Coordinates of C-alpha atoms and ligand atoms in Angstrom, one line a residue:
X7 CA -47.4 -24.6 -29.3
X8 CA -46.9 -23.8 -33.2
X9 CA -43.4 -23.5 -34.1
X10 CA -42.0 -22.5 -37.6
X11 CA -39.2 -23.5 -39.3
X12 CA -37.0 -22.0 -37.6
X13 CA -37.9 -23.2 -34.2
X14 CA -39.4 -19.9 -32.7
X15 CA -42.9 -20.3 -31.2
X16 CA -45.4 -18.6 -33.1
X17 CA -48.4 -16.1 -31.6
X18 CA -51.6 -17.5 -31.8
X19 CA -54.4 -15.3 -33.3
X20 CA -52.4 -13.7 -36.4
X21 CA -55.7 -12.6 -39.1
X22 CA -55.1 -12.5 -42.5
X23 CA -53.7 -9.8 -43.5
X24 CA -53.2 -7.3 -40.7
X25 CA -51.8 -10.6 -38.7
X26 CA -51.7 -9.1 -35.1
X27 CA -52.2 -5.8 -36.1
X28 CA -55.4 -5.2 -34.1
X29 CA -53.9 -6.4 -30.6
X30 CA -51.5 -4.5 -31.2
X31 CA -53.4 -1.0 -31.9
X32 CA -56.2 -1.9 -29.5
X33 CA -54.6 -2.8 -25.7
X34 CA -51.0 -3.6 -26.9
X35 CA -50.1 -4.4 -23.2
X36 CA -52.0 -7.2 -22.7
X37 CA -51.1 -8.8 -25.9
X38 CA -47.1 -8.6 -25.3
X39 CA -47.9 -9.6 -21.1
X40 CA -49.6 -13.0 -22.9
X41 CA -46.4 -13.7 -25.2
X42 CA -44.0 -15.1 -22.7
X43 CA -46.4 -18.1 -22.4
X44 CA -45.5 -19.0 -25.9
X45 CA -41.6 -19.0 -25.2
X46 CA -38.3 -17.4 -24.9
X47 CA -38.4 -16.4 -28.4
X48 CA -42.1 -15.6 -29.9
X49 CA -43.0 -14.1 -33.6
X50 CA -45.3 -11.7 -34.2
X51 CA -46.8 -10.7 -37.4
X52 CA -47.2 -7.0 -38.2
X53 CA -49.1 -7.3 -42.4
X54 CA -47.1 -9.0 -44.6
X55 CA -44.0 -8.0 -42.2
X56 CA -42.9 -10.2 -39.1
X57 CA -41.0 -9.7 -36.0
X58 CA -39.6 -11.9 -33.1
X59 CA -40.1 -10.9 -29.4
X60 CA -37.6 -12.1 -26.9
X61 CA -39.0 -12.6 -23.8
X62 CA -36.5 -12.9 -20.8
X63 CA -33.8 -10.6 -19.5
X64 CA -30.9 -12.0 -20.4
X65 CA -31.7 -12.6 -23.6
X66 CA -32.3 -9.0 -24.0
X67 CA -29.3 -8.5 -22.5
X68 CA -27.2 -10.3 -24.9
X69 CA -29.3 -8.3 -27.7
X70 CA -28.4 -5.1 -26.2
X71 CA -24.8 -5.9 -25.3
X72 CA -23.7 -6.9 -28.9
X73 CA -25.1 -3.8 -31.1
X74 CA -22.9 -4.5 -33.8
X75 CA -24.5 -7.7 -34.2
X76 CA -28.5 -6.7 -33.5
X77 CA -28.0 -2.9 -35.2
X78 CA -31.2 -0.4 -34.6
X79 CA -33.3 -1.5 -37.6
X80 CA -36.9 -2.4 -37.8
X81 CA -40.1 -0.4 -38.9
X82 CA -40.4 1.6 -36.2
X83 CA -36.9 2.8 -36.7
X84 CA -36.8 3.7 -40.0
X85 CA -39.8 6.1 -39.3
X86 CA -38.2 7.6 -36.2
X87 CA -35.0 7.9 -38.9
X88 CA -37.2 9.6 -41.8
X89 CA -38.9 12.1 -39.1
X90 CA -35.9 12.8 -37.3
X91 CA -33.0 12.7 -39.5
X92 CA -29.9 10.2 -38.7
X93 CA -29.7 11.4 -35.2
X94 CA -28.5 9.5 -32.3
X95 CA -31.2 6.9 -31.5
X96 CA -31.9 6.0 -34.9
X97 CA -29.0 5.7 -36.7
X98 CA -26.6 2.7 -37.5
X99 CA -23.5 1.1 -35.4
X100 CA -21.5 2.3 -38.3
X101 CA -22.1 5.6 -36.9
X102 CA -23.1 5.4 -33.8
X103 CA -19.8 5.7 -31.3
X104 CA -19.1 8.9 -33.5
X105 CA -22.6 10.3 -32.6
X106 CA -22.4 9.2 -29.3
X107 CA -18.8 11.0 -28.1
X108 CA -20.0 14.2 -30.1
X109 CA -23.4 14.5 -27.9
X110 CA -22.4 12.6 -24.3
X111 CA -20.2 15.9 -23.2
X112 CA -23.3 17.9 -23.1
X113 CA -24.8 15.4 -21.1
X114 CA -21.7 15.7 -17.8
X115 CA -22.7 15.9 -14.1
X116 CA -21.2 19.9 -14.6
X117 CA -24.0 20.4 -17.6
X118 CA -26.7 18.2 -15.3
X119 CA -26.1 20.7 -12.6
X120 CA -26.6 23.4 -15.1
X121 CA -29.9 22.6 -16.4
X122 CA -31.3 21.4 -12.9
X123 CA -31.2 25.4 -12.7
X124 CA -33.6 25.6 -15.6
X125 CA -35.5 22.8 -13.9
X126 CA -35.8 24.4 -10.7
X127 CA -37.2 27.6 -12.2
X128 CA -39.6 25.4 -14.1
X129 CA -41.1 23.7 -11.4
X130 CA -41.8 26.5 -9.8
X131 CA -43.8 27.6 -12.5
X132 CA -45.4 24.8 -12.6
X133 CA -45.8 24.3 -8.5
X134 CA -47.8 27.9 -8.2
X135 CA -50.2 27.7 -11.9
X136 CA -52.8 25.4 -10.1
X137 CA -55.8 26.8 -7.6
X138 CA -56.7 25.1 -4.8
X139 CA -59.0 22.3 -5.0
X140 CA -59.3 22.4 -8.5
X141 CA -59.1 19.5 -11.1
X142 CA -55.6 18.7 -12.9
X143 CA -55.4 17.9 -16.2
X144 CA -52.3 15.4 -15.2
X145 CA -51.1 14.4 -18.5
X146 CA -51.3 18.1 -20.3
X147 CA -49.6 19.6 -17.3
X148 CA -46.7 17.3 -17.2
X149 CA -46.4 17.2 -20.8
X150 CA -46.3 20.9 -21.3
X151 CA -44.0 21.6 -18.4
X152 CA -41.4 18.7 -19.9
X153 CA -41.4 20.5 -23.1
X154 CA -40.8 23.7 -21.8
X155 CA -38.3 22.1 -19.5
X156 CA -36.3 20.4 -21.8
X157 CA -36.7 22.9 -24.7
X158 CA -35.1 25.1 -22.6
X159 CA -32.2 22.8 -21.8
X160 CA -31.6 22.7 -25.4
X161 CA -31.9 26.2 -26.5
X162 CA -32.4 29.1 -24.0
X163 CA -31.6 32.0 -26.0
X164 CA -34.6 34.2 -25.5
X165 CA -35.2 34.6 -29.8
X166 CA -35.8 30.9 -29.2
X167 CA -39.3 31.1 -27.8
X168 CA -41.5 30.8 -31.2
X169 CA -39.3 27.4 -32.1
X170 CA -39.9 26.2 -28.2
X171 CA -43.7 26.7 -29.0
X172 CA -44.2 25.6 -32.7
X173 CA -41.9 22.6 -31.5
X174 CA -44.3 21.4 -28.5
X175 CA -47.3 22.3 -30.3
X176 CA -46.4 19.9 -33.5
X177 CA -44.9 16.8 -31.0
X178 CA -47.9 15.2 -30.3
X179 CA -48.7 14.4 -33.9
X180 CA -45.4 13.9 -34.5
X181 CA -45.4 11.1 -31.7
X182 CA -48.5 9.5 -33.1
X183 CA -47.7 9.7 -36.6
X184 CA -44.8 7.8 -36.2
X185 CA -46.2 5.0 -34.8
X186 CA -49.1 4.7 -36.6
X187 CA -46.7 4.5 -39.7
X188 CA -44.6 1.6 -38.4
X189 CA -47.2 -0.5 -37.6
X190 CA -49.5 0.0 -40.6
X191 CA -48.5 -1.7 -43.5
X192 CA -46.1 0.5 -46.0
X193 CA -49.4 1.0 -48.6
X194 CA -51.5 2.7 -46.4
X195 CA -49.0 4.4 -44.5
X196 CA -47.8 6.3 -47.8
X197 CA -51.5 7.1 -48.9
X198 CA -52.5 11.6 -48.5
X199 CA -55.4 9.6 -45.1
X200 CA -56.1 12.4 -42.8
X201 CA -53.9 10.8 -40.1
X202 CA -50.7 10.7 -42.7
X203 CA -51.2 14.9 -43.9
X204 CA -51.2 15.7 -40.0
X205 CA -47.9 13.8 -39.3
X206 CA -46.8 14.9 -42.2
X207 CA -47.2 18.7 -41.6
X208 CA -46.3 18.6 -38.4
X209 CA -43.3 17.1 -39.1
X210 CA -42.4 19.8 -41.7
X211 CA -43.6 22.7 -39.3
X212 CA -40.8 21.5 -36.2
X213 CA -38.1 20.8 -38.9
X214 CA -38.7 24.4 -40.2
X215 CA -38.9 26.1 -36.9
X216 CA -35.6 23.6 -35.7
X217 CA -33.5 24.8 -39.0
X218 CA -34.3 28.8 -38.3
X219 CA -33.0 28.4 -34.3
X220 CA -29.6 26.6 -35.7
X221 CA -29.2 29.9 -38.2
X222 CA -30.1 32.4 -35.4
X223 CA -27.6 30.9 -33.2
X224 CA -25.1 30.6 -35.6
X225 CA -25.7 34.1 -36.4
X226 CA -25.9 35.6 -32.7
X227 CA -22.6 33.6 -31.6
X228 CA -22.7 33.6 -28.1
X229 CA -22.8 30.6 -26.0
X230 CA -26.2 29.9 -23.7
X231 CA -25.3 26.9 -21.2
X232 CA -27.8 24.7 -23.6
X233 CA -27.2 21.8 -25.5
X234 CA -27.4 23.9 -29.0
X235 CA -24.3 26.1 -28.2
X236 CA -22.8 22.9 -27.0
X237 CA -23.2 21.1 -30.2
X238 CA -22.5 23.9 -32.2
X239 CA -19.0 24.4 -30.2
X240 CA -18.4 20.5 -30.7
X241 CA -15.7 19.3 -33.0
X242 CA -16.2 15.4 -34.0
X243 CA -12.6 13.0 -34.0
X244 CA -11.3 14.8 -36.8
X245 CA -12.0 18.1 -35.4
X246 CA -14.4 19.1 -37.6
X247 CA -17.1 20.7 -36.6
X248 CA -20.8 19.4 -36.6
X249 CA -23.2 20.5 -39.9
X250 CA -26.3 21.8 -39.7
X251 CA -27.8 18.7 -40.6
X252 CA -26.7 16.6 -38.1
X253 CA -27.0 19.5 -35.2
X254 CA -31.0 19.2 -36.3
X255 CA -31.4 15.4 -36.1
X256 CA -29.7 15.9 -33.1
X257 CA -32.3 18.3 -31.5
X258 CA -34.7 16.7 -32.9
X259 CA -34.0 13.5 -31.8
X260 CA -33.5 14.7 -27.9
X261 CA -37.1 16.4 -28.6
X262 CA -38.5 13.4 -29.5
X263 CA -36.6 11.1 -27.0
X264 CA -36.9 13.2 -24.3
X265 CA -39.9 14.9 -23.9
X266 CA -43.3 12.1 -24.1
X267 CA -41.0 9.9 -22.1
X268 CA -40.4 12.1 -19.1
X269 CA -44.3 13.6 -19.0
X270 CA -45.3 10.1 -19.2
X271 CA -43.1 9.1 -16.0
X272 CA -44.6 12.1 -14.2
X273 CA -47.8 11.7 -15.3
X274 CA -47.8 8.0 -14.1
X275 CA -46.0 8.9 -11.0
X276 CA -48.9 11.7 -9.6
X277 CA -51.5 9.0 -10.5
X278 CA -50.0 6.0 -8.7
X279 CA -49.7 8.6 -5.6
X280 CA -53.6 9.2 -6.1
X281 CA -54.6 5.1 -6.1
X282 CA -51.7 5.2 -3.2
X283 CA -52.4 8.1 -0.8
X284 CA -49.8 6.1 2.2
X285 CA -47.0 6.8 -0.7
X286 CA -48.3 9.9 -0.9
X287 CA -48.2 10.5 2.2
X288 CA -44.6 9.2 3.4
X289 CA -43.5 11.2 0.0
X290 CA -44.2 14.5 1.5
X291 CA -43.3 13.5 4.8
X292 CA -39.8 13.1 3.1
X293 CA -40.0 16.4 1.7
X294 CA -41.5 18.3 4.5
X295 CA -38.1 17.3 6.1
X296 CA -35.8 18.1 3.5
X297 CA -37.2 20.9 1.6
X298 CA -40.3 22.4 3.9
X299 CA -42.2 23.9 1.1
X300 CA -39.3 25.6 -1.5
X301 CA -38.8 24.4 -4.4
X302 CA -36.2 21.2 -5.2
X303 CA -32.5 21.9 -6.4
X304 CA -29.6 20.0 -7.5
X305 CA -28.2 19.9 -4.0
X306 CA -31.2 18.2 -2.5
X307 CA -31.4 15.5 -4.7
X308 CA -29.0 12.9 -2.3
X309 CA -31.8 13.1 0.5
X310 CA -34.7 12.9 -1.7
X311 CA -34.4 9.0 -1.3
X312 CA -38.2 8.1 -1.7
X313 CA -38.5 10.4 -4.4
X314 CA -36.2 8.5 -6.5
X315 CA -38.2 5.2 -5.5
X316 CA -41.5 6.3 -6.5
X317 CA -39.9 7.3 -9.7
X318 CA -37.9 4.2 -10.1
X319 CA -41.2 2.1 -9.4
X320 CA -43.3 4.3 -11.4
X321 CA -41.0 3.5 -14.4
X322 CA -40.8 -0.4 -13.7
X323 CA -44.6 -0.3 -13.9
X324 CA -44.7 1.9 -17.0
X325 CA -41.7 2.5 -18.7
X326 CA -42.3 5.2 -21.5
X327 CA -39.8 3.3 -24.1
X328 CA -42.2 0.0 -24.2
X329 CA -41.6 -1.4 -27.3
X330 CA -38.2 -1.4 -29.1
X331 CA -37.1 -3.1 -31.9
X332 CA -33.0 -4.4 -33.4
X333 CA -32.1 -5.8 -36.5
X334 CA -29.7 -8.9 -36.9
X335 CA -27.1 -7.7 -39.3
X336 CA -25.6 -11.2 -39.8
X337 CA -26.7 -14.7 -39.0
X338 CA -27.0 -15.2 -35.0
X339 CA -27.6 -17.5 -32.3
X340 CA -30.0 -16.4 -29.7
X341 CA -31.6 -18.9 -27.2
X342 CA -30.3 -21.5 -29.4
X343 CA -32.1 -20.9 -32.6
X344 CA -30.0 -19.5 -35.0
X345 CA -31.7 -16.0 -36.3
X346 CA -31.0 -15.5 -40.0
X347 CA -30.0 -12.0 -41.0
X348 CA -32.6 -9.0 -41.2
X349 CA -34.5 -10.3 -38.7
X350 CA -36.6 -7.8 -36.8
X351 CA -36.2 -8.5 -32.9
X352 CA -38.7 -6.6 -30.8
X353 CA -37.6 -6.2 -26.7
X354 CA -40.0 -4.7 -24.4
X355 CA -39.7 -3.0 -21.4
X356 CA -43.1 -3.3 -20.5
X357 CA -43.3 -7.3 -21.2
X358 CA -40.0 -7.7 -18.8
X359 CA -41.4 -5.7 -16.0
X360 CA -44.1 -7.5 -15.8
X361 CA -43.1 -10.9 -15.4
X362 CA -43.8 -12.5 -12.4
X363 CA -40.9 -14.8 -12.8
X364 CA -38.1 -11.9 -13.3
X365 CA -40.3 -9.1 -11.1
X366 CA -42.1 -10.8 -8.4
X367 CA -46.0 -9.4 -7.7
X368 CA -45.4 -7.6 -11.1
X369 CA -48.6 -5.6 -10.8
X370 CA -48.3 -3.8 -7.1
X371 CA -47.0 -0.7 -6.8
X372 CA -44.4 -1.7 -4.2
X373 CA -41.2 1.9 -3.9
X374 CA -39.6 0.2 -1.6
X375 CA -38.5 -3.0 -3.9
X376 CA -36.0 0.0 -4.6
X377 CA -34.6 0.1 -1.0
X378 CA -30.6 -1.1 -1.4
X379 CA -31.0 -4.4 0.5
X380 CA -33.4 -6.1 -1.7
X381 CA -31.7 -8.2 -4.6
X382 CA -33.3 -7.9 -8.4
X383 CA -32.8 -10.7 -11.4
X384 CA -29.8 -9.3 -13.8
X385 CA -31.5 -7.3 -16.6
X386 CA -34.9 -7.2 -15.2
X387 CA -35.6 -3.5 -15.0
X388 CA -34.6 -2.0 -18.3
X389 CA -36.5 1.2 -18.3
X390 CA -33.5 3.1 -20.1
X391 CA -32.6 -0.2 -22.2
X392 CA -28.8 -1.0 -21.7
X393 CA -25.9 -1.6 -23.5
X394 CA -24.4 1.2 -25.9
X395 CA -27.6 2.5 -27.1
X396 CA -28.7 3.1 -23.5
X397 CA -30.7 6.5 -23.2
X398 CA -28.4 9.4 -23.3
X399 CA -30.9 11.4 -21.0
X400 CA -31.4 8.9 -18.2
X401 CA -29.7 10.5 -15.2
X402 CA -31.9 14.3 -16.8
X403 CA -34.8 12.5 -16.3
X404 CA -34.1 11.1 -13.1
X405 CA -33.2 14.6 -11.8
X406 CA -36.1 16.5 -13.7
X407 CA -38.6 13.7 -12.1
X408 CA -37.6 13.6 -8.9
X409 CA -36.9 17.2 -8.1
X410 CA -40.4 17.8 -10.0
X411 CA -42.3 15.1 -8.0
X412 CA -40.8 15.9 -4.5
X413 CA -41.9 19.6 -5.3
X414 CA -45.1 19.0 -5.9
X415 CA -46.1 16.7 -3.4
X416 CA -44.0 18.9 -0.7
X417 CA -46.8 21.7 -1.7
X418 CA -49.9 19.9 -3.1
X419 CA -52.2 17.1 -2.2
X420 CA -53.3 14.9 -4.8
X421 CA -56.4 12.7 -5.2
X422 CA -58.5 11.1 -7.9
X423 CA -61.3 12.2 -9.4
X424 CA -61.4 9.5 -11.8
X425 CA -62.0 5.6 -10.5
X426 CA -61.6 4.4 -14.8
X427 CA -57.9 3.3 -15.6
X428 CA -56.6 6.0 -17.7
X429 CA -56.6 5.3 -21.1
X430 CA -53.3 4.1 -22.9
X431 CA -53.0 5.4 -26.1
X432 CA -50.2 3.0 -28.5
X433 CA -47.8 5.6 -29.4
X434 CA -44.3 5.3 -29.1
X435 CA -44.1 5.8 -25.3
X436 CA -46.5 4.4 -23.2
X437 CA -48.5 7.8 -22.2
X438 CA -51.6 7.8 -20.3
X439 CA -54.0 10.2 -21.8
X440 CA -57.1 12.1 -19.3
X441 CA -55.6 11.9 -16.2
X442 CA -56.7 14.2 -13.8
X443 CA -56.3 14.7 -10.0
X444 CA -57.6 17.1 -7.5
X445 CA -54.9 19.6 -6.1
X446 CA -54.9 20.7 -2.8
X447 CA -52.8 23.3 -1.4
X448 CA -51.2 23.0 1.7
X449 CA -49.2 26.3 2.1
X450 CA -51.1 28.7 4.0
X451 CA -52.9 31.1 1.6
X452 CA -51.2 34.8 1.8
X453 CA -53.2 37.5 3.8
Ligands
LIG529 C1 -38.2 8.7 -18.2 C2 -37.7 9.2 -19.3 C3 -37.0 8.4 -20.4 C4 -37.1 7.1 -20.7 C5 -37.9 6.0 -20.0 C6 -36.2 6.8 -21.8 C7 -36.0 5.6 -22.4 C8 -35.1 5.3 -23.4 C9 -34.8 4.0 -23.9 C10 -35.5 2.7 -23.5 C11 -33.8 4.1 -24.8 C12 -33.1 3.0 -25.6 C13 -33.8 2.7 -26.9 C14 -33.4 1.4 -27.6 O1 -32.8 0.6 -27.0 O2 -33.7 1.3 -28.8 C15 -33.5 5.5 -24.9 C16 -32.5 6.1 -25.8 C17 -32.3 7.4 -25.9 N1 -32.9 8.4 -25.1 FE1 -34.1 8.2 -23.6 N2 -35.6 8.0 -22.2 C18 -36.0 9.0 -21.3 C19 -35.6 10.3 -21.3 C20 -34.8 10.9 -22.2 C21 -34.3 12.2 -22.2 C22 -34.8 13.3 -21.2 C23 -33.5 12.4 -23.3 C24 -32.8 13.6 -23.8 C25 -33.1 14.9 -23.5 C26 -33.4 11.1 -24.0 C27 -32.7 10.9 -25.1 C28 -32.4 9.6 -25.6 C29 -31.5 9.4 -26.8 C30 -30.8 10.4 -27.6 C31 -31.5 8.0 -26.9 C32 -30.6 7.2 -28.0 C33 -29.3 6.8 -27.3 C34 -28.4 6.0 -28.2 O3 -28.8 5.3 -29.1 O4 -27.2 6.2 -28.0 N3 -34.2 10.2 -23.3 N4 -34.3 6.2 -24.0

């Protein structure tokens, strides 16, 4: 295997150019599951730009555990930073423990149990706007009810509404756009290409409609139970209090963090139950037990065991975050090469999951791996990464998930329409896109 000078293993197959830029637009997946063959440590070109993968867990741990040392940083980053602002996920160590303590109160078991209210009232809509036996569009539906579901966590006030919808509406672009711009090389991703003006305006459009909410709240003055009044009643270490700038990369960034990755997970999750109608099947008989046919609360969540199993494998064989990248700050040793400093490190997710050495029969869809007897390899399931820059929103979107999925299934059937894979669109989750499903009822129709 090709090595450079540094002793890291080199992917094969890098063009001219665009080096492994077409893998890597075209079925991403299978490129990074081929990597670990290569080594522990494998580089990647992206253009003129190059990036090393690190391939096994605890190597990612190590990357994860020192963030001083492998600071956010890379392409990807720096366009999540220019769409977002300097909000939590994207911006430096230097300023990241301040960020952190300013946003994790709103984020307490007391504020989870809050907005599990606004779940629960969600899901319902959700649970009674399909027909019987009528096709699903999976991946619209669960991407429309987690932004309305977590646009609502973050500003309720009812004069929010038109931001809520001009801020779902422009997301998608926004999603793409960002990751079409870190993997093209900086030329084209700064030309006025079609592509470029959509991201572009979409991007302007949320920001606008982000900005008026903050004044409107600022001006109205009374607190909601959402993560805006939160934020605006926050006081940093020096009691100050939070300006608007960084309250809007803030909701921005929980936006853009939260919302793609927790209709993905859903999405994903009613599919596998389609391909896996036993699941299916043992899923509602959990549910029949514990809810009968209402919808899912807070308090339920304890007993809603195989919910949280289907969820948990539904991430492990999809995790939404599936590419991630660090930047060495300093010189460091990792895997006994020494890294020099600026080095683009890329961990993924996805590429851990699936290897048979750290995830045994990687590719089945297997809940009960979850069940509390079986052992896992350290750092093999990293759905939410780790370390200090672990997701903020894991245990919401555990909760949103599970009491979403246990609701459904407790008053639908689903099965598949479609016998095709669902097409993966690269963006920066891993979202399936045409997935549909045929919806059942089984409550008794009214008289
Ligand atoms: C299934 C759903 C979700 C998945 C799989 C997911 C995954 C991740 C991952 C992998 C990271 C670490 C990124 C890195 O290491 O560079 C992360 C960070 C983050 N996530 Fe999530 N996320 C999910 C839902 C959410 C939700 C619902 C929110 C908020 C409403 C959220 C907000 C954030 C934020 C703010 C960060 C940055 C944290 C920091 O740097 O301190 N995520 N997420």
């Amino acid at each position: 295997m090709a090595t450079d000078h540094e002793g890291i293993a080199q992917a094969p197959g890098a063009l001219p150019i665009v080096g492994h830029l077409l893998p890597l637009l075209r079925d991403p997946l299978r490129f990074l599951k081929t990597l670990p063959s290569y080594g522990d440590l494998v580089r990647i070109r992206l253009g003129p730009q190059t990036a090393v993968v690190v391939c096994r867990p605890e190597l990612v741990q190590q990357v994860l555990l020192h963030d001083r040392i492998y600071d956010k940083g890379g392409p990807l980053i720096e366009r999540v930073g220019n769409a977002l602002g300097n909000g939590l996920a994207s911006c430096p160590h230097s300023a990241h423990r301040r960020q952190r303590r300013t946003l994790q109160p709103a984020f307490s078991r007391t504020c989870m149990r809050e907005y599990a209210a606004i779940m629960t009232q969600q899901i319902d809509n959700l649970a009674t706007s399909w027909s019987d036996g009528r096709t699903v569009d999976v991946a619209a539906q669960m991407y429309d009810f987690a932004s309305s579901t977590i646009a609502r966590t973050l500003f309720r006030a009812e004069f929010a509404g038109p931001a809520i919808d001009t801020v779902t509406e422009c997301l998608p672009d926004i999603f793409r756009g960002i990751y079409q711009q870190a993997v093209l090389p900086p030329l084209l991703s700064r030309l006025p290409l079609p592509p470029n003006r959509r991201y572009e305006r979409a991007r302007n459009r949320a920001w606008a409609a982000v900005s008026k909410t903050i004044s409107l709240y600022r001006q109205d003055d009374e607190p909601h139970g959402d993560v805006l009044s939160r934020l605006l009643e926050t006081h940093d270490d020096e009691g100050g209090v939070l300006d608007d700038a960084e309250i809007h990369a803030q909701i921005m960034t929980l936006l853009v963090a939260g919302i793609e990755s927790t209709a993905g997970a859903l999405t994903w999750a009613v599919h596998l139950l389609c391909q896996y109608p036993d699941v299916q099947e043992r899923l509602r008989t959990e549910t029949a037990e514990v809810l009968g046919t209402r919808t899912a609360t807070w308090d339920d969540l304890p007993r809603l065991d195989l919910a949280r199993r289907v969820i948990t494998e539904t991430l492990r064989l999809y995790p939404p975050g599936w590419i991630l990248t660090r930047t060495t700050t300093t010189e460091a040793r990792l895997a006994d090469v020494v890294i020099p400093p600026e080095t683009t490190l890329v961990y993924s997710p996805y590429l851990i999951h699936h290897d048979a050495r750290f995830n045994p029969r990687p590719g089945s869809f297997d809940p009960d791996r979850w069940l509390p007897e079986r052992q896992h390899v350290r750092g093999a399931f990293i759905p939410f990464g780790g370390g200090a820059r672990k997701c903020i929103g894991d245990n919401y979107a555990m909760t949103l998930a599970t009491l979403a999925l246990s609701t459904i299934v407790a008053q639908w059937r689903f099965s598949r329409v479609d016998h095709q894979p669902p097409h993966i669109e690269p963006r920066m989750t891993l979202t399936p896109q045409g997935v549909r499903a045929r919806a059942d009822c089984l409550q008794a129709a009214p008289d």
